[in-house]
Amino acid sequence: MDFLRPTTWAEALAAKADQPDAVPVQGGTDVMVEINFGVRRPVALLDLTRVAELGTWTSVDGRHRIGAAVPYSVIIDRFGGELPGLAQAARTVGSPQIRNRGSVGGNLGAASPAGDSHPPLLAAGALIEAESRDGGVRMIPADGFYTGVKRNALRPDELIRAFHMAPATGPQYFSKVGTRNAMVIAVCSFAIALHPGERRVGTGLGSAAPTPRRAAEAEEFLAKELDWAAPLAPALLDRFGELCARAASPIDDVRGSAAYRRHAVAVMARRTLSWAWHDHLGRRAA
Amino acid sequence: MRLTCTVNGREETVEDVWEGESLLYVLRERMGLPGSKNACEQGECGSCTVYLDGVPVCACLVAAGQAEGRRVRTVEGLAEGDRLDPVQEAFVECGAVQCGFCTPGLVVQAHDLLARVERPSDAEIREALAGNLCRCTGYEKILDAVRLAAERKASA
Ligand SMILES: Cc1cc2nc3c(=O)[nH]c(=O)nc-3n(C[C@H](O)[C@H](O)[C@H](O)COP(=O)(O)OP(=O)(O)OC[C@H]3O[C@@H](n4cnc5c(N)ncnc54)[C@H](O)[C@@H]3O)c2cc1C
Ligand code: FES
Ligand code: FES
């Protein structure tokens, strides 16, 4: 096995281009489990933790551009106010030790349907910045990033440089079902983001389909039916829950049955919309 | 490959490290530091918790090569000479140790909590220790120990 240690982004891209089979490693919280258990024996590990810019963030066109290796603990500390949905999801990841190492970039690389950062990235309309030496930069909308179970839109020579997310313009919530608070892979999860300026609501479902996905029909329904100045009508809330559940195509597995997941998605959709709406009306009144 | 890093304040170099090896394996099997325990190798139990550049992490999930040039502090590096750290003392006094397998990880994790938060609430203690499993004590005495250590550190 080779152990590649680029210290600059250009070196990292060159290493990946020269050896597309090399497995990138940041926090290692997915990769090392697989290596420790012999599930994976990569020809090479490409350690990205020495590429300083992957651990930093900047602002671009009013959006945050957050390096792929920024750990969850930093997302929680620095972005709780401006990216509340993602920060809430980050708080539910693993344990403090896992959050000190694990990153959104690694979550995107693993592309597990249960990955907790995906629903808030989808709901907020995040962009994923991928780059390769020979192909340059591609900005991939979260919505088009997840292509199958643990598969993503990255090409073999590409690495994730950062993700881009605009500061929230309205309330955002994340909800996750699991057997306890810490150290839980989501049975299913749900994220919502209100975009009051555009009169639009974004959604994201986790662990409820082969890939994380939006509930597009439910979003269209709200865009048409919501009165942004009025309390939520119970019938509208129910319908929203139904449409979100309909967007799911869950499986039965050890963590939960498909029927339970569909039910839970509807409950989380109604709940998170109610919480967000409560905040939204409160802000209007203030 | 060769690996050089600072462990408990001393620069250490080891040879013939396999590229897929974890920092935990290097510490235990190559550097003679068996304090950090190997109980799951998948980040679930926290018994391998060490500081890496001042941040508590599961050593079983750090690739050995990622520690190159970095500072590692293990449970062996908490005491000052013969004087145990207040967290270690409190664990002994409160009976927070039974088989002891979880103890090194809990001690490092609690040490970090008390370095950041002077008087943590019970909720904060529980949250900080949520990634450390103990099969023996039922956690109550561990909580007692962290509270006692916090009190002593705050009034010292
Ligand atoms: C005990 C435990 C609990 C966990 N709990 C949760 C949880 O609650 N929720 C959750 O979502 N996840 C959880 N995870 C999984 C894991 O922590 C997350 O997926 C995390 O986001 C991975 O980040 P990382 O930096 O550690 O990734 P790594 O393990 O370093 O990499 C993960 C994948 O991404 C690829 N990759 C890494 N960086 C890049 C890059 N820059 N460009 C392209 N590909 C890249 C790697 O090759 C690999 O395929 C848990 C893991 C453990 C061990
Ligand atoms: S051995 Fe590392 S967390 Fe269990
Ligand atoms: S004392 Fe035995 S596992 Fe904690």
Coordinates of C-alpha atoms and ligand atoms in Angstrom, one line a residue:
Chain A
M1 CA 0.0 0.0 0.0
D2 CA 1.2 3.5 -0.8
F3 CA 0.7 6.4 1.6
L4 CA 0.5 9.6 -0.3
R5 CA 0.9 12.9 1.6
P6 CA 0.3 15.9 -0.6
T7 CA 0.8 19.2 1.2
T8 CA -0.9 21.4 -1.4
W9 CA -4.2 21.1 -3.3
A10 CA -2.3 21.0 -6.6
E11 CA -0.3 18.1 -5.4
A12 CA -3.4 16.3 -4.1
L13 CA -5.1 16.7 -7.5
A14 CA -2.0 15.5 -9.3
A15 CA -1.7 12.4 -7.0
K16 CA -5.4 11.6 -7.6
A17 CA -5.0 12.0 -11.4
D18 CA -1.9 9.8 -11.5
Q19 CA -3.4 7.2 -9.2
P20 CA -7.2 7.3 -9.5
D21 CA -7.5 4.2 -7.3
A22 CA -5.9 6.0 -4.4
V23 CA -8.5 6.3 -1.6
P24 CA -8.7 9.8 -0.1
V25 CA -8.7 9.9 3.7
Q26 CA -9.5 12.9 5.9
G27 CA -11.0 12.1 9.3
G28 CA -10.8 8.4 8.6
T29 CA -14.0 7.7 10.4
D30 CA -15.3 5.8 7.4
V31 CA -12.1 4.7 5.7
M32 CA -10.2 3.4 8.8
V33 CA -13.2 1.3 9.9
E34 CA -13.1 -0.4 6.6
I35 CA -9.3 -0.9 6.7
N36 CA -9.3 -2.1 10.3
F37 CA -11.9 -4.7 9.4
G38 CA -10.3 -5.8 6.1
V39 CA -13.3 -4.7 4.1
R40 CA -11.0 -2.5 2.0
R41 CA -7.4 -2.8 1.0
P42 CA -6.7 0.2 -1.2
V43 CA -3.6 0.3 -3.3
A44 CA -2.9 3.7 -1.9
L45 CA -4.2 6.0 0.8
L46 CA -4.3 9.7 -0.2
D47 CA -4.0 11.6 3.1
L48 CA -5.6 15.0 2.7
T49 CA -5.1 16.3 6.2
R50 CA -1.9 18.1 5.3
V51 CA -3.7 20.2 2.6
A52 CA -4.3 23.3 4.8
E53 CA -7.0 24.9 2.6
L54 CA -9.3 21.9 3.0
G55 CA -9.6 22.7 6.7
T56 CA -10.5 26.4 6.2
W57 CA -13.5 28.4 5.0
T58 CA -14.1 31.6 3.1
S59 CA -17.0 33.6 1.7
V60 CA -17.7 33.6 -2.0
D61 CA -20.6 35.6 -3.6
G62 CA -22.3 35.8 -0.3
R63 CA -22.1 32.0 0.2
H64 CA -19.9 30.2 2.7
R65 CA -17.3 28.0 1.0
I66 CA -16.3 25.4 3.5
G67 CA -13.3 23.2 3.0
A68 CA -14.1 19.5 2.6
A69 CA -12.1 18.5 5.7
V70 CA -13.6 21.0 8.2
P71 CA -14.7 18.7 11.1
Y72 CA -18.3 18.7 12.4
S73 CA -17.1 20.2 15.7
V74 CA -16.1 23.3 13.8
I75 CA -19.3 23.4 11.8
I76 CA -21.2 23.3 15.2
D77 CA -19.0 26.1 16.8
R78 CA -18.7 28.4 13.8
F79 CA -21.8 27.9 11.8
G80 CA -24.6 27.2 14.3
G81 CA -26.1 30.6 13.6
E82 CA -25.8 30.9 9.8
L83 CA -26.2 27.2 8.8
P84 CA -28.5 26.0 11.5
G85 CA -29.8 22.9 9.7
L86 CA -26.4 21.6 9.0
A87 CA -25.1 22.4 12.5
Q88 CA -28.1 20.6 14.0
A89 CA -27.3 17.5 11.9
A90 CA -23.6 17.8 12.8
R91 CA -24.5 17.7 16.5
T92 CA -26.1 14.3 16.1
V93 CA -23.1 12.7 14.4
G94 CA -21.5 9.9 16.4
S95 CA -19.7 11.2 19.5
P96 CA -17.4 14.1 20.3
Q97 CA -14.4 12.2 19.2
I98 CA -16.0 11.4 15.9
R99 CA -17.2 15.0 15.4
N100 CA -13.6 16.2 16.0
R101 CA -12.4 14.2 13.0
G102 CA -15.4 13.5 10.7
S103 CA -16.1 16.0 8.0
V104 CA -18.9 16.9 5.5
G105 CA -16.4 16.2 2.7
G106 CA -16.0 12.6 4.0
N107 CA -19.7 12.3 4.4
L108 CA -20.1 13.3 0.8
G109 CA -17.3 11.0 -0.3
A110 CA -19.0 8.0 1.5
A111 CA -22.4 9.1 0.1
S112 CA -24.2 6.8 2.5
P113 CA -28.0 7.2 2.3
A114 CA -27.9 7.6 6.1
G115 CA -25.2 10.3 6.1
D116 CA -26.5 13.1 8.3
S117 CA -25.2 16.1 6.4
H118 CA -27.0 15.2 3.2
P119 CA -30.6 16.2 4.2
P120 CA -29.6 19.7 5.3
L121 CA -27.4 20.2 2.2
L122 CA -30.3 19.2 0.0
A123 CA -32.8 21.4 1.8
A124 CA -30.6 24.5 1.7
G125 CA -29.5 23.9 -1.9
A126 CA -25.8 23.5 -1.3
L127 CA -23.3 23.2 -4.1
I128 CA -20.4 20.7 -4.0
E129 CA -17.1 22.0 -5.5
A130 CA -15.3 19.1 -7.1
E131 CA -12.0 19.5 -9.0
S132 CA -9.5 17.4 -11.0
R133 CA -6.2 18.3 -12.5
D134 CA -7.3 17.7 -16.0
G135 CA -11.0 18.6 -15.8
G136 CA -10.9 21.7 -13.7
V137 CA -13.6 22.7 -11.2
R138 CA -17.2 21.5 -11.3
M139 CA -19.9 22.9 -9.2
I140 CA -22.4 20.0 -8.5
P141 CA -25.8 20.8 -6.9
A142 CA -26.4 18.5 -3.9
D143 CA -29.5 17.5 -5.7
G144 CA -27.4 15.9 -8.4
F145 CA -24.6 14.6 -6.3
Y146 CA -26.0 11.3 -5.0
T147 CA -26.2 8.8 -7.7
G148 CA -26.8 5.5 -6.0
V149 CA -26.3 3.6 -2.7
K150 CA -22.9 4.9 -1.5
R151 CA -22.2 6.3 -4.9
N152 CA -21.7 9.9 -5.9
A153 CA -21.2 12.0 -9.0
L154 CA -17.4 12.3 -8.6
R155 CA -15.2 11.2 -11.4
P156 CA -12.3 8.9 -10.6
D157 CA -9.7 11.7 -10.8
E158 CA -11.8 14.2 -8.8
L159 CA -11.6 15.3 -5.2
I160 CA -14.0 17.4 -3.2
R161 CA -12.5 20.8 -2.5
A162 CA -15.4 22.4 -0.5
F163 CA -19.1 22.8 -0.3
H164 CA -20.9 26.1 -0.8
M165 CA -24.0 27.2 1.2
A166 CA -25.7 30.5 1.6
P167 CA -26.4 31.7 5.1
A168 CA -29.9 30.8 6.1
T169 CA -32.5 33.4 5.2
G170 CA -35.2 31.6 7.2
P171 CA -35.6 28.9 9.9
Q172 CA -34.0 25.5 9.3
Y173 CA -34.5 22.2 11.2
F174 CA -33.1 18.7 11.2
S175 CA -34.7 15.7 12.7
K176 CA -33.3 12.2 13.1
V177 CA -34.9 8.9 14.3
G178 CA -32.6 6.5 16.2
T179 CA -32.5 4.3 19.2
R180 CA -30.5 6.8 21.4
N181 CA -29.0 10.2 21.2
A182 CA -25.3 9.4 20.6
M183 CA -23.7 7.1 18.2
V184 CA -26.7 6.4 16.1
I185 CA -26.9 5.8 12.4
A186 CA -30.2 7.4 11.3
V187 CA -33.2 5.0 10.9
C188 CA -34.4 7.9 8.9
S189 CA -33.9 11.7 9.0
F190 CA -35.4 14.8 7.6
A191 CA -34.3 18.4 7.0
I192 CA -36.3 21.5 6.2
A193 CA -35.2 25.0 5.1
L194 CA -37.5 27.9 4.7
H195 CA -36.6 30.4 2.0
P196 CA -39.1 33.2 2.8
G197 CA -37.6 35.6 0.2
E198 CA -38.4 33.2 -2.6
R199 CA -41.6 31.9 -1.0
R200 CA -40.1 28.4 -1.1
V201 CA -39.4 25.5 1.3
G202 CA -36.5 23.1 0.8
T203 CA -36.5 19.5 2.0
G204 CA -34.1 16.6 2.4
L205 CA -34.8 13.0 3.3
G206 CA -32.1 10.7 4.7
S207 CA -32.0 6.9 5.0
A208 CA -35.4 6.7 3.3
A209 CA -34.3 5.8 -0.2
P210 CA -31.2 4.4 -2.0
T211 CA -29.9 8.0 -1.9
P212 CA -30.5 11.1 0.1
R213 CA -33.2 13.0 -1.9
R214 CA -35.6 16.0 -1.8
A215 CA -39.3 15.6 -1.6
A216 CA -39.9 17.6 -4.8
E217 CA -43.6 17.2 -5.0
A218 CA -44.0 18.3 -1.4
E219 CA -41.9 21.3 -2.1
E220 CA -44.0 22.3 -5.1
F221 CA -47.2 21.8 -3.1
L222 CA -46.0 24.2 -0.4
A223 CA -44.7 26.7 -3.0
K224 CA -48.2 26.8 -4.4
E225 CA -50.4 26.5 -1.3
L226 CA -48.6 28.2 1.6
D227 CA -49.8 31.5 2.8
W228 CA -46.6 33.0 4.3
A229 CA -48.5 35.4 6.6
A230 CA -50.9 32.9 8.2
P231 CA -50.7 30.0 10.6
L232 CA -50.3 26.6 9.1
A233 CA -53.6 24.9 8.2
P234 CA -53.8 21.4 9.7
A235 CA -54.9 19.9 6.4
L236 CA -51.9 21.5 4.6
L237 CA -49.6 20.1 7.2
D238 CA -51.0 16.6 6.8
R239 CA -50.8 16.8 3.1
F240 CA -47.1 17.9 3.3
G241 CA -46.4 15.0 5.5
E242 CA -48.0 12.6 3.1
L243 CA -46.2 14.0 0.1
C244 CA -42.8 13.7 1.9
A245 CA -43.6 10.1 2.9
R246 CA -44.5 9.5 -0.8
A247 CA -41.1 10.8 -1.8
A248 CA -39.4 8.0 0.2
S249 CA -38.7 4.6 -1.2
P250 CA -37.3 2.9 1.9
I251 CA -36.2 -0.7 2.5
D252 CA -36.7 -3.1 5.4
D253 CA -33.4 -3.5 7.3
V254 CA -32.1 -4.1 10.7
R255 CA -32.6 -0.5 11.7
G256 CA -36.3 -0.3 10.7
S257 CA -39.0 -1.4 8.4
A258 CA -40.0 0.4 5.2
A259 CA -43.4 1.1 6.6
Y260 CA -42.0 2.5 9.8
R261 CA -39.6 4.7 7.8
R262 CA -42.4 6.1 5.6
H263 CA -44.5 6.8 8.7
A264 CA -41.6 8.5 10.5
V265 CA -40.8 10.7 7.5
A266 CA -44.3 12.0 7.5
V267 CA -44.1 12.7 11.3
M268 CA -40.7 14.4 11.0
A269 CA -41.9 16.5 8.0
R270 CA -44.9 17.8 9.9
R271 CA -42.9 18.4 13.0
T272 CA -40.0 20.3 11.4
L273 CA -42.4 22.4 9.3
S274 CA -44.4 23.3 12.4
W275 CA -41.2 24.3 14.3
A276 CA -39.9 26.3 11.4
W277 CA -43.3 28.0 10.9
H278 CA -43.5 28.9 14.5
D279 CA -40.1 30.7 14.2
H280 CA -41.1 32.2 10.9
L281 CA -44.3 33.8 12.2
G282 CA -42.4 34.9 15.4
R283 CA -39.8 36.7 13.2
R284 CA -42.5 38.4 11.2
A285 CA -44.2 39.6 14.4
A286 CA -41.0 40.8 15.9
Chain B
M1 CA 7.2 3.4 6.2
R2 CA 8.9 5.3 8.9
L3 CA 6.9 7.4 11.3
T4 CA 8.1 10.2 13.5
C5 CA 5.8 12.1 15.9
T6 CA 5.9 13.6 19.4
V7 CA 4.3 11.4 22.0
N8 CA 3.8 12.7 25.5
G9 CA 6.4 15.3 24.8
R10 CA 9.1 13.0 23.4
E11 CA 9.9 12.6 19.8
E12 CA 9.5 9.0 18.7
T13 CA 10.5 7.3 15.5
V14 CA 9.3 3.8 14.5
E15 CA 10.2 1.9 11.4
D16 CA 8.3 -0.6 9.2
V17 CA 4.9 0.8 9.9
W18 CA 2.3 -0.6 7.6
E19 CA 0.5 2.1 5.6
G20 CA -2.9 1.0 6.6
E21 CA -2.1 0.7 10.3
S22 CA -3.9 2.8 12.9
L23 CA -2.2 5.2 15.3
L24 CA -3.6 3.0 18.1
Y25 CA -1.7 0.0 16.8
V26 CA 1.5 2.1 16.6
L27 CA 1.1 3.3 20.1
R28 CA 0.4 -0.1 21.6
E29 CA 2.4 -2.5 19.5
R30 CA 5.4 -0.4 18.3
M31 CA 5.9 2.3 21.0
G32 CA 5.1 0.2 24.1
L33 CA 2.3 2.4 25.2
P34 CA -0.6 0.0 26.0
G35 CA -2.6 2.6 28.0
S36 CA -4.9 3.4 25.1
K37 CA -7.1 0.3 24.8
N38 CA -8.3 -1.5 21.7
A39 CA -11.8 -2.7 22.2
C40 CA -13.7 -2.1 18.9
E41 CA -11.4 -0.6 16.2
Q42 CA -14.5 1.2 14.8
G43 CA -14.8 4.4 16.8
E44 CA -17.7 3.1 18.9
C45 CA -16.2 2.6 22.3
G46 CA -13.8 5.5 22.9
S47 CA -11.3 3.4 24.9
C48 CA -8.6 4.4 22.4
T49 CA -9.1 8.2 22.9
V50 CA -5.9 10.2 22.7
Y51 CA -5.1 13.9 22.1
L52 CA -3.9 14.5 18.5
D53 CA -2.6 18.1 18.3
G54 CA -4.6 18.8 21.4
V55 CA -7.9 17.4 20.1
P56 CA -9.4 14.2 21.5
V57 CA -9.8 11.5 18.8
C58 CA -10.2 7.8 18.5
A59 CA -6.7 6.6 17.8
C60 CA -8.1 3.5 16.1
L61 CA -9.5 5.7 13.3
V62 CA -6.3 7.8 12.7
A63 CA -4.1 6.4 10.0
A64 CA -0.6 6.1 11.4
G65 CA 0.8 8.3 8.6
Q66 CA -1.6 11.0 9.5
A67 CA 0.2 11.4 12.8
E68 CA 3.6 12.2 11.1
G69 CA 5.0 15.3 12.7
R70 CA 2.1 15.8 15.0
R71 CA 1.7 15.8 18.8
V72 CA 0.1 12.9 20.5
R73 CA -0.8 12.8 24.1
T74 CA -2.0 9.5 25.7
V75 CA -3.3 8.6 29.1
E76 CA 0.4 7.8 30.0
G77 CA 1.2 11.5 29.5
L78 CA -1.4 13.0 31.9
A79 CA 0.4 12.5 35.2
E80 CA 3.2 14.8 36.2
G81 CA 5.9 12.5 37.4
D82 CA 4.4 10.6 40.4
R83 CA 1.5 13.0 40.7
L84 CA -1.7 11.8 39.0
D85 CA -3.8 14.3 37.2
P86 CA -6.9 15.3 39.2
V87 CA -9.1 13.4 36.8
Q88 CA -7.1 10.2 37.4
E89 CA -7.1 10.7 41.2
A90 CA -10.9 11.3 41.2
F91 CA -11.5 8.1 39.2
V92 CA -9.6 6.1 41.8
E93 CA -11.2 7.7 44.8
C94 CA -14.8 7.5 43.4
G95 CA -14.5 3.8 42.5
A96 CA -15.1 4.7 38.8
V97 CA -12.8 1.9 37.8
Q98 CA -13.7 -1.7 37.7
C99 CA -12.1 -3.8 35.0
G100 CA -10.4 -0.6 33.8
F101 CA -10.7 -1.2 30.1
C102 CA -12.7 1.9 29.4
T103 CA -10.8 4.0 31.9
P104 CA -7.9 5.4 29.8
G105 CA -10.3 6.7 27.2
L106 CA -12.7 8.2 29.7
V107 CA -9.9 9.8 31.6
V108 CA -8.5 11.5 28.4
Q109 CA -12.0 12.6 27.3
A110 CA -12.9 13.9 30.8
H111 CA -9.5 15.7 31.0
D112 CA -10.4 17.5 27.7
L113 CA -13.8 18.5 29.0
L114 CA -12.4 20.0 32.2
A115 CA -9.7 21.9 30.2
R116 CA -12.5 23.5 28.2
V117 CA -15.3 23.9 30.8
E118 CA -14.5 24.7 34.4
R119 CA -17.8 23.6 35.9
P120 CA -19.6 21.4 33.5
S121 CA -23.3 20.6 34.1
D122 CA -24.3 16.9 34.3
A123 CA -25.7 17.3 30.8
E124 CA -22.4 18.6 29.5
I125 CA -20.6 15.7 31.2
R126 CA -22.9 13.1 29.7
E127 CA -22.6 14.7 26.3
A128 CA -18.8 14.8 26.5
L129 CA -18.6 11.1 27.5
A130 CA -21.3 9.9 25.1
G131 CA -18.7 8.2 22.9
N132 CA -17.1 6.2 25.7
L133 CA -18.6 2.9 26.6
C134 CA -18.2 1.2 30.0
R135 CA -19.5 -2.3 30.5
C136 CA -18.9 -2.5 34.3
T137 CA -19.7 0.6 36.3
G138 CA -23.1 1.8 35.1
Y139 CA -21.5 5.2 34.7
E140 CA -22.8 6.8 38.0
K141 CA -19.4 6.6 39.6
I142 CA -17.8 7.9 36.5
L143 CA -20.0 11.0 36.7
D144 CA -19.1 11.3 40.4
A145 CA -15.5 11.2 39.5
V146 CA -15.8 13.9 36.8
R147 CA -17.8 16.1 39.2
L148 CA -15.2 15.7 41.9
A149 CA -12.3 16.4 39.6
A150 CA -14.1 19.5 38.3
E151 CA -14.6 20.8 41.8
R152 CA -11.0 20.2 42.8
K153 CA -9.6 21.8 39.7
A154 CA -11.9 24.8 40.0
S155 CA -11.0 25.4 43.7
A156 CA -7.2 24.7 43.2
Ligands
LIG1 C1 -18.5 5.5 15.6 C2 -19.0 6.2 14.4 C3 -20.2 6.9 14.4 C4 -20.6 7.5 13.3 N1 -21.8 8.2 13.3 C5 -22.3 8.9 12.2 C6 -23.5 9.6 12.3 O1 -24.1 9.7 13.3 N2 -23.9 10.2 11.1 C7 -23.2 10.2 10.0 O2 -23.6 10.8 8.9 N3 -22.0 9.5 9.9 C8 -21.6 8.8 11.0 N4 -20.4 8.1 10.9 C9 -19.7 8.0 9.6 C10 -18.6 9.1 9.4 O3 -18.1 9.6 10.6 C11 -19.1 10.2 8.5 O4 -19.4 9.7 7.3 C12 -18.0 11.3 8.3 O5 -18.6 12.4 7.7 C13 -16.8 10.9 7.5 O6 -15.9 11.9 7.4 P1 -14.3 11.6 7.4 O7 -13.6 12.9 7.2 O8 -14.0 10.9 8.6 O9 -14.2 10.7 6.1 P2 -13.1 9.6 5.7 O10 -13.3 8.4 6.4 O11 -11.8 10.2 5.7 O12 -13.6 9.5 4.2 C14 -14.9 9.0 3.9 C15 -15.1 8.8 2.4 O13 -14.9 10.0 1.7 C16 -13.8 9.9 0.8 N5 -13.2 11.3 0.8 C17 -12.8 11.9 1.9 N6 -12.4 13.1 1.6 C18 -12.6 13.3 0.3 C19 -12.4 14.4 -0.6 N7 -11.9 15.6 -0.2 N8 -12.7 14.2 -1.9 C20 -13.3 13.1 -2.3 N9 -13.5 12.0 -1.5 C21 -13.1 12.1 -0.2 C22 -13.0 8.8 1.3 O14 -12.2 8.2 0.3 C23 -14.0 7.8 1.8 O15 -14.6 7.1 0.7 C24 -19.9 7.5 12.1 C25 -18.7 6.8 12.1 C26 -18.2 6.2 13.2 C27 -16.9 5.4 13.2
FES2 S1 -11.0 1.0 19.9 FE1 -11.2 3.0 19.1 S2 -13.2 3.6 19.6 FE2 -13.1 1.5 20.2
FES3 S1 -14.7 -0.4 34.1 FE1 -14.9 -2.1 32.9 S2 -15.5 -1.3 31.0 FE2 -15.6 0.4 32.3

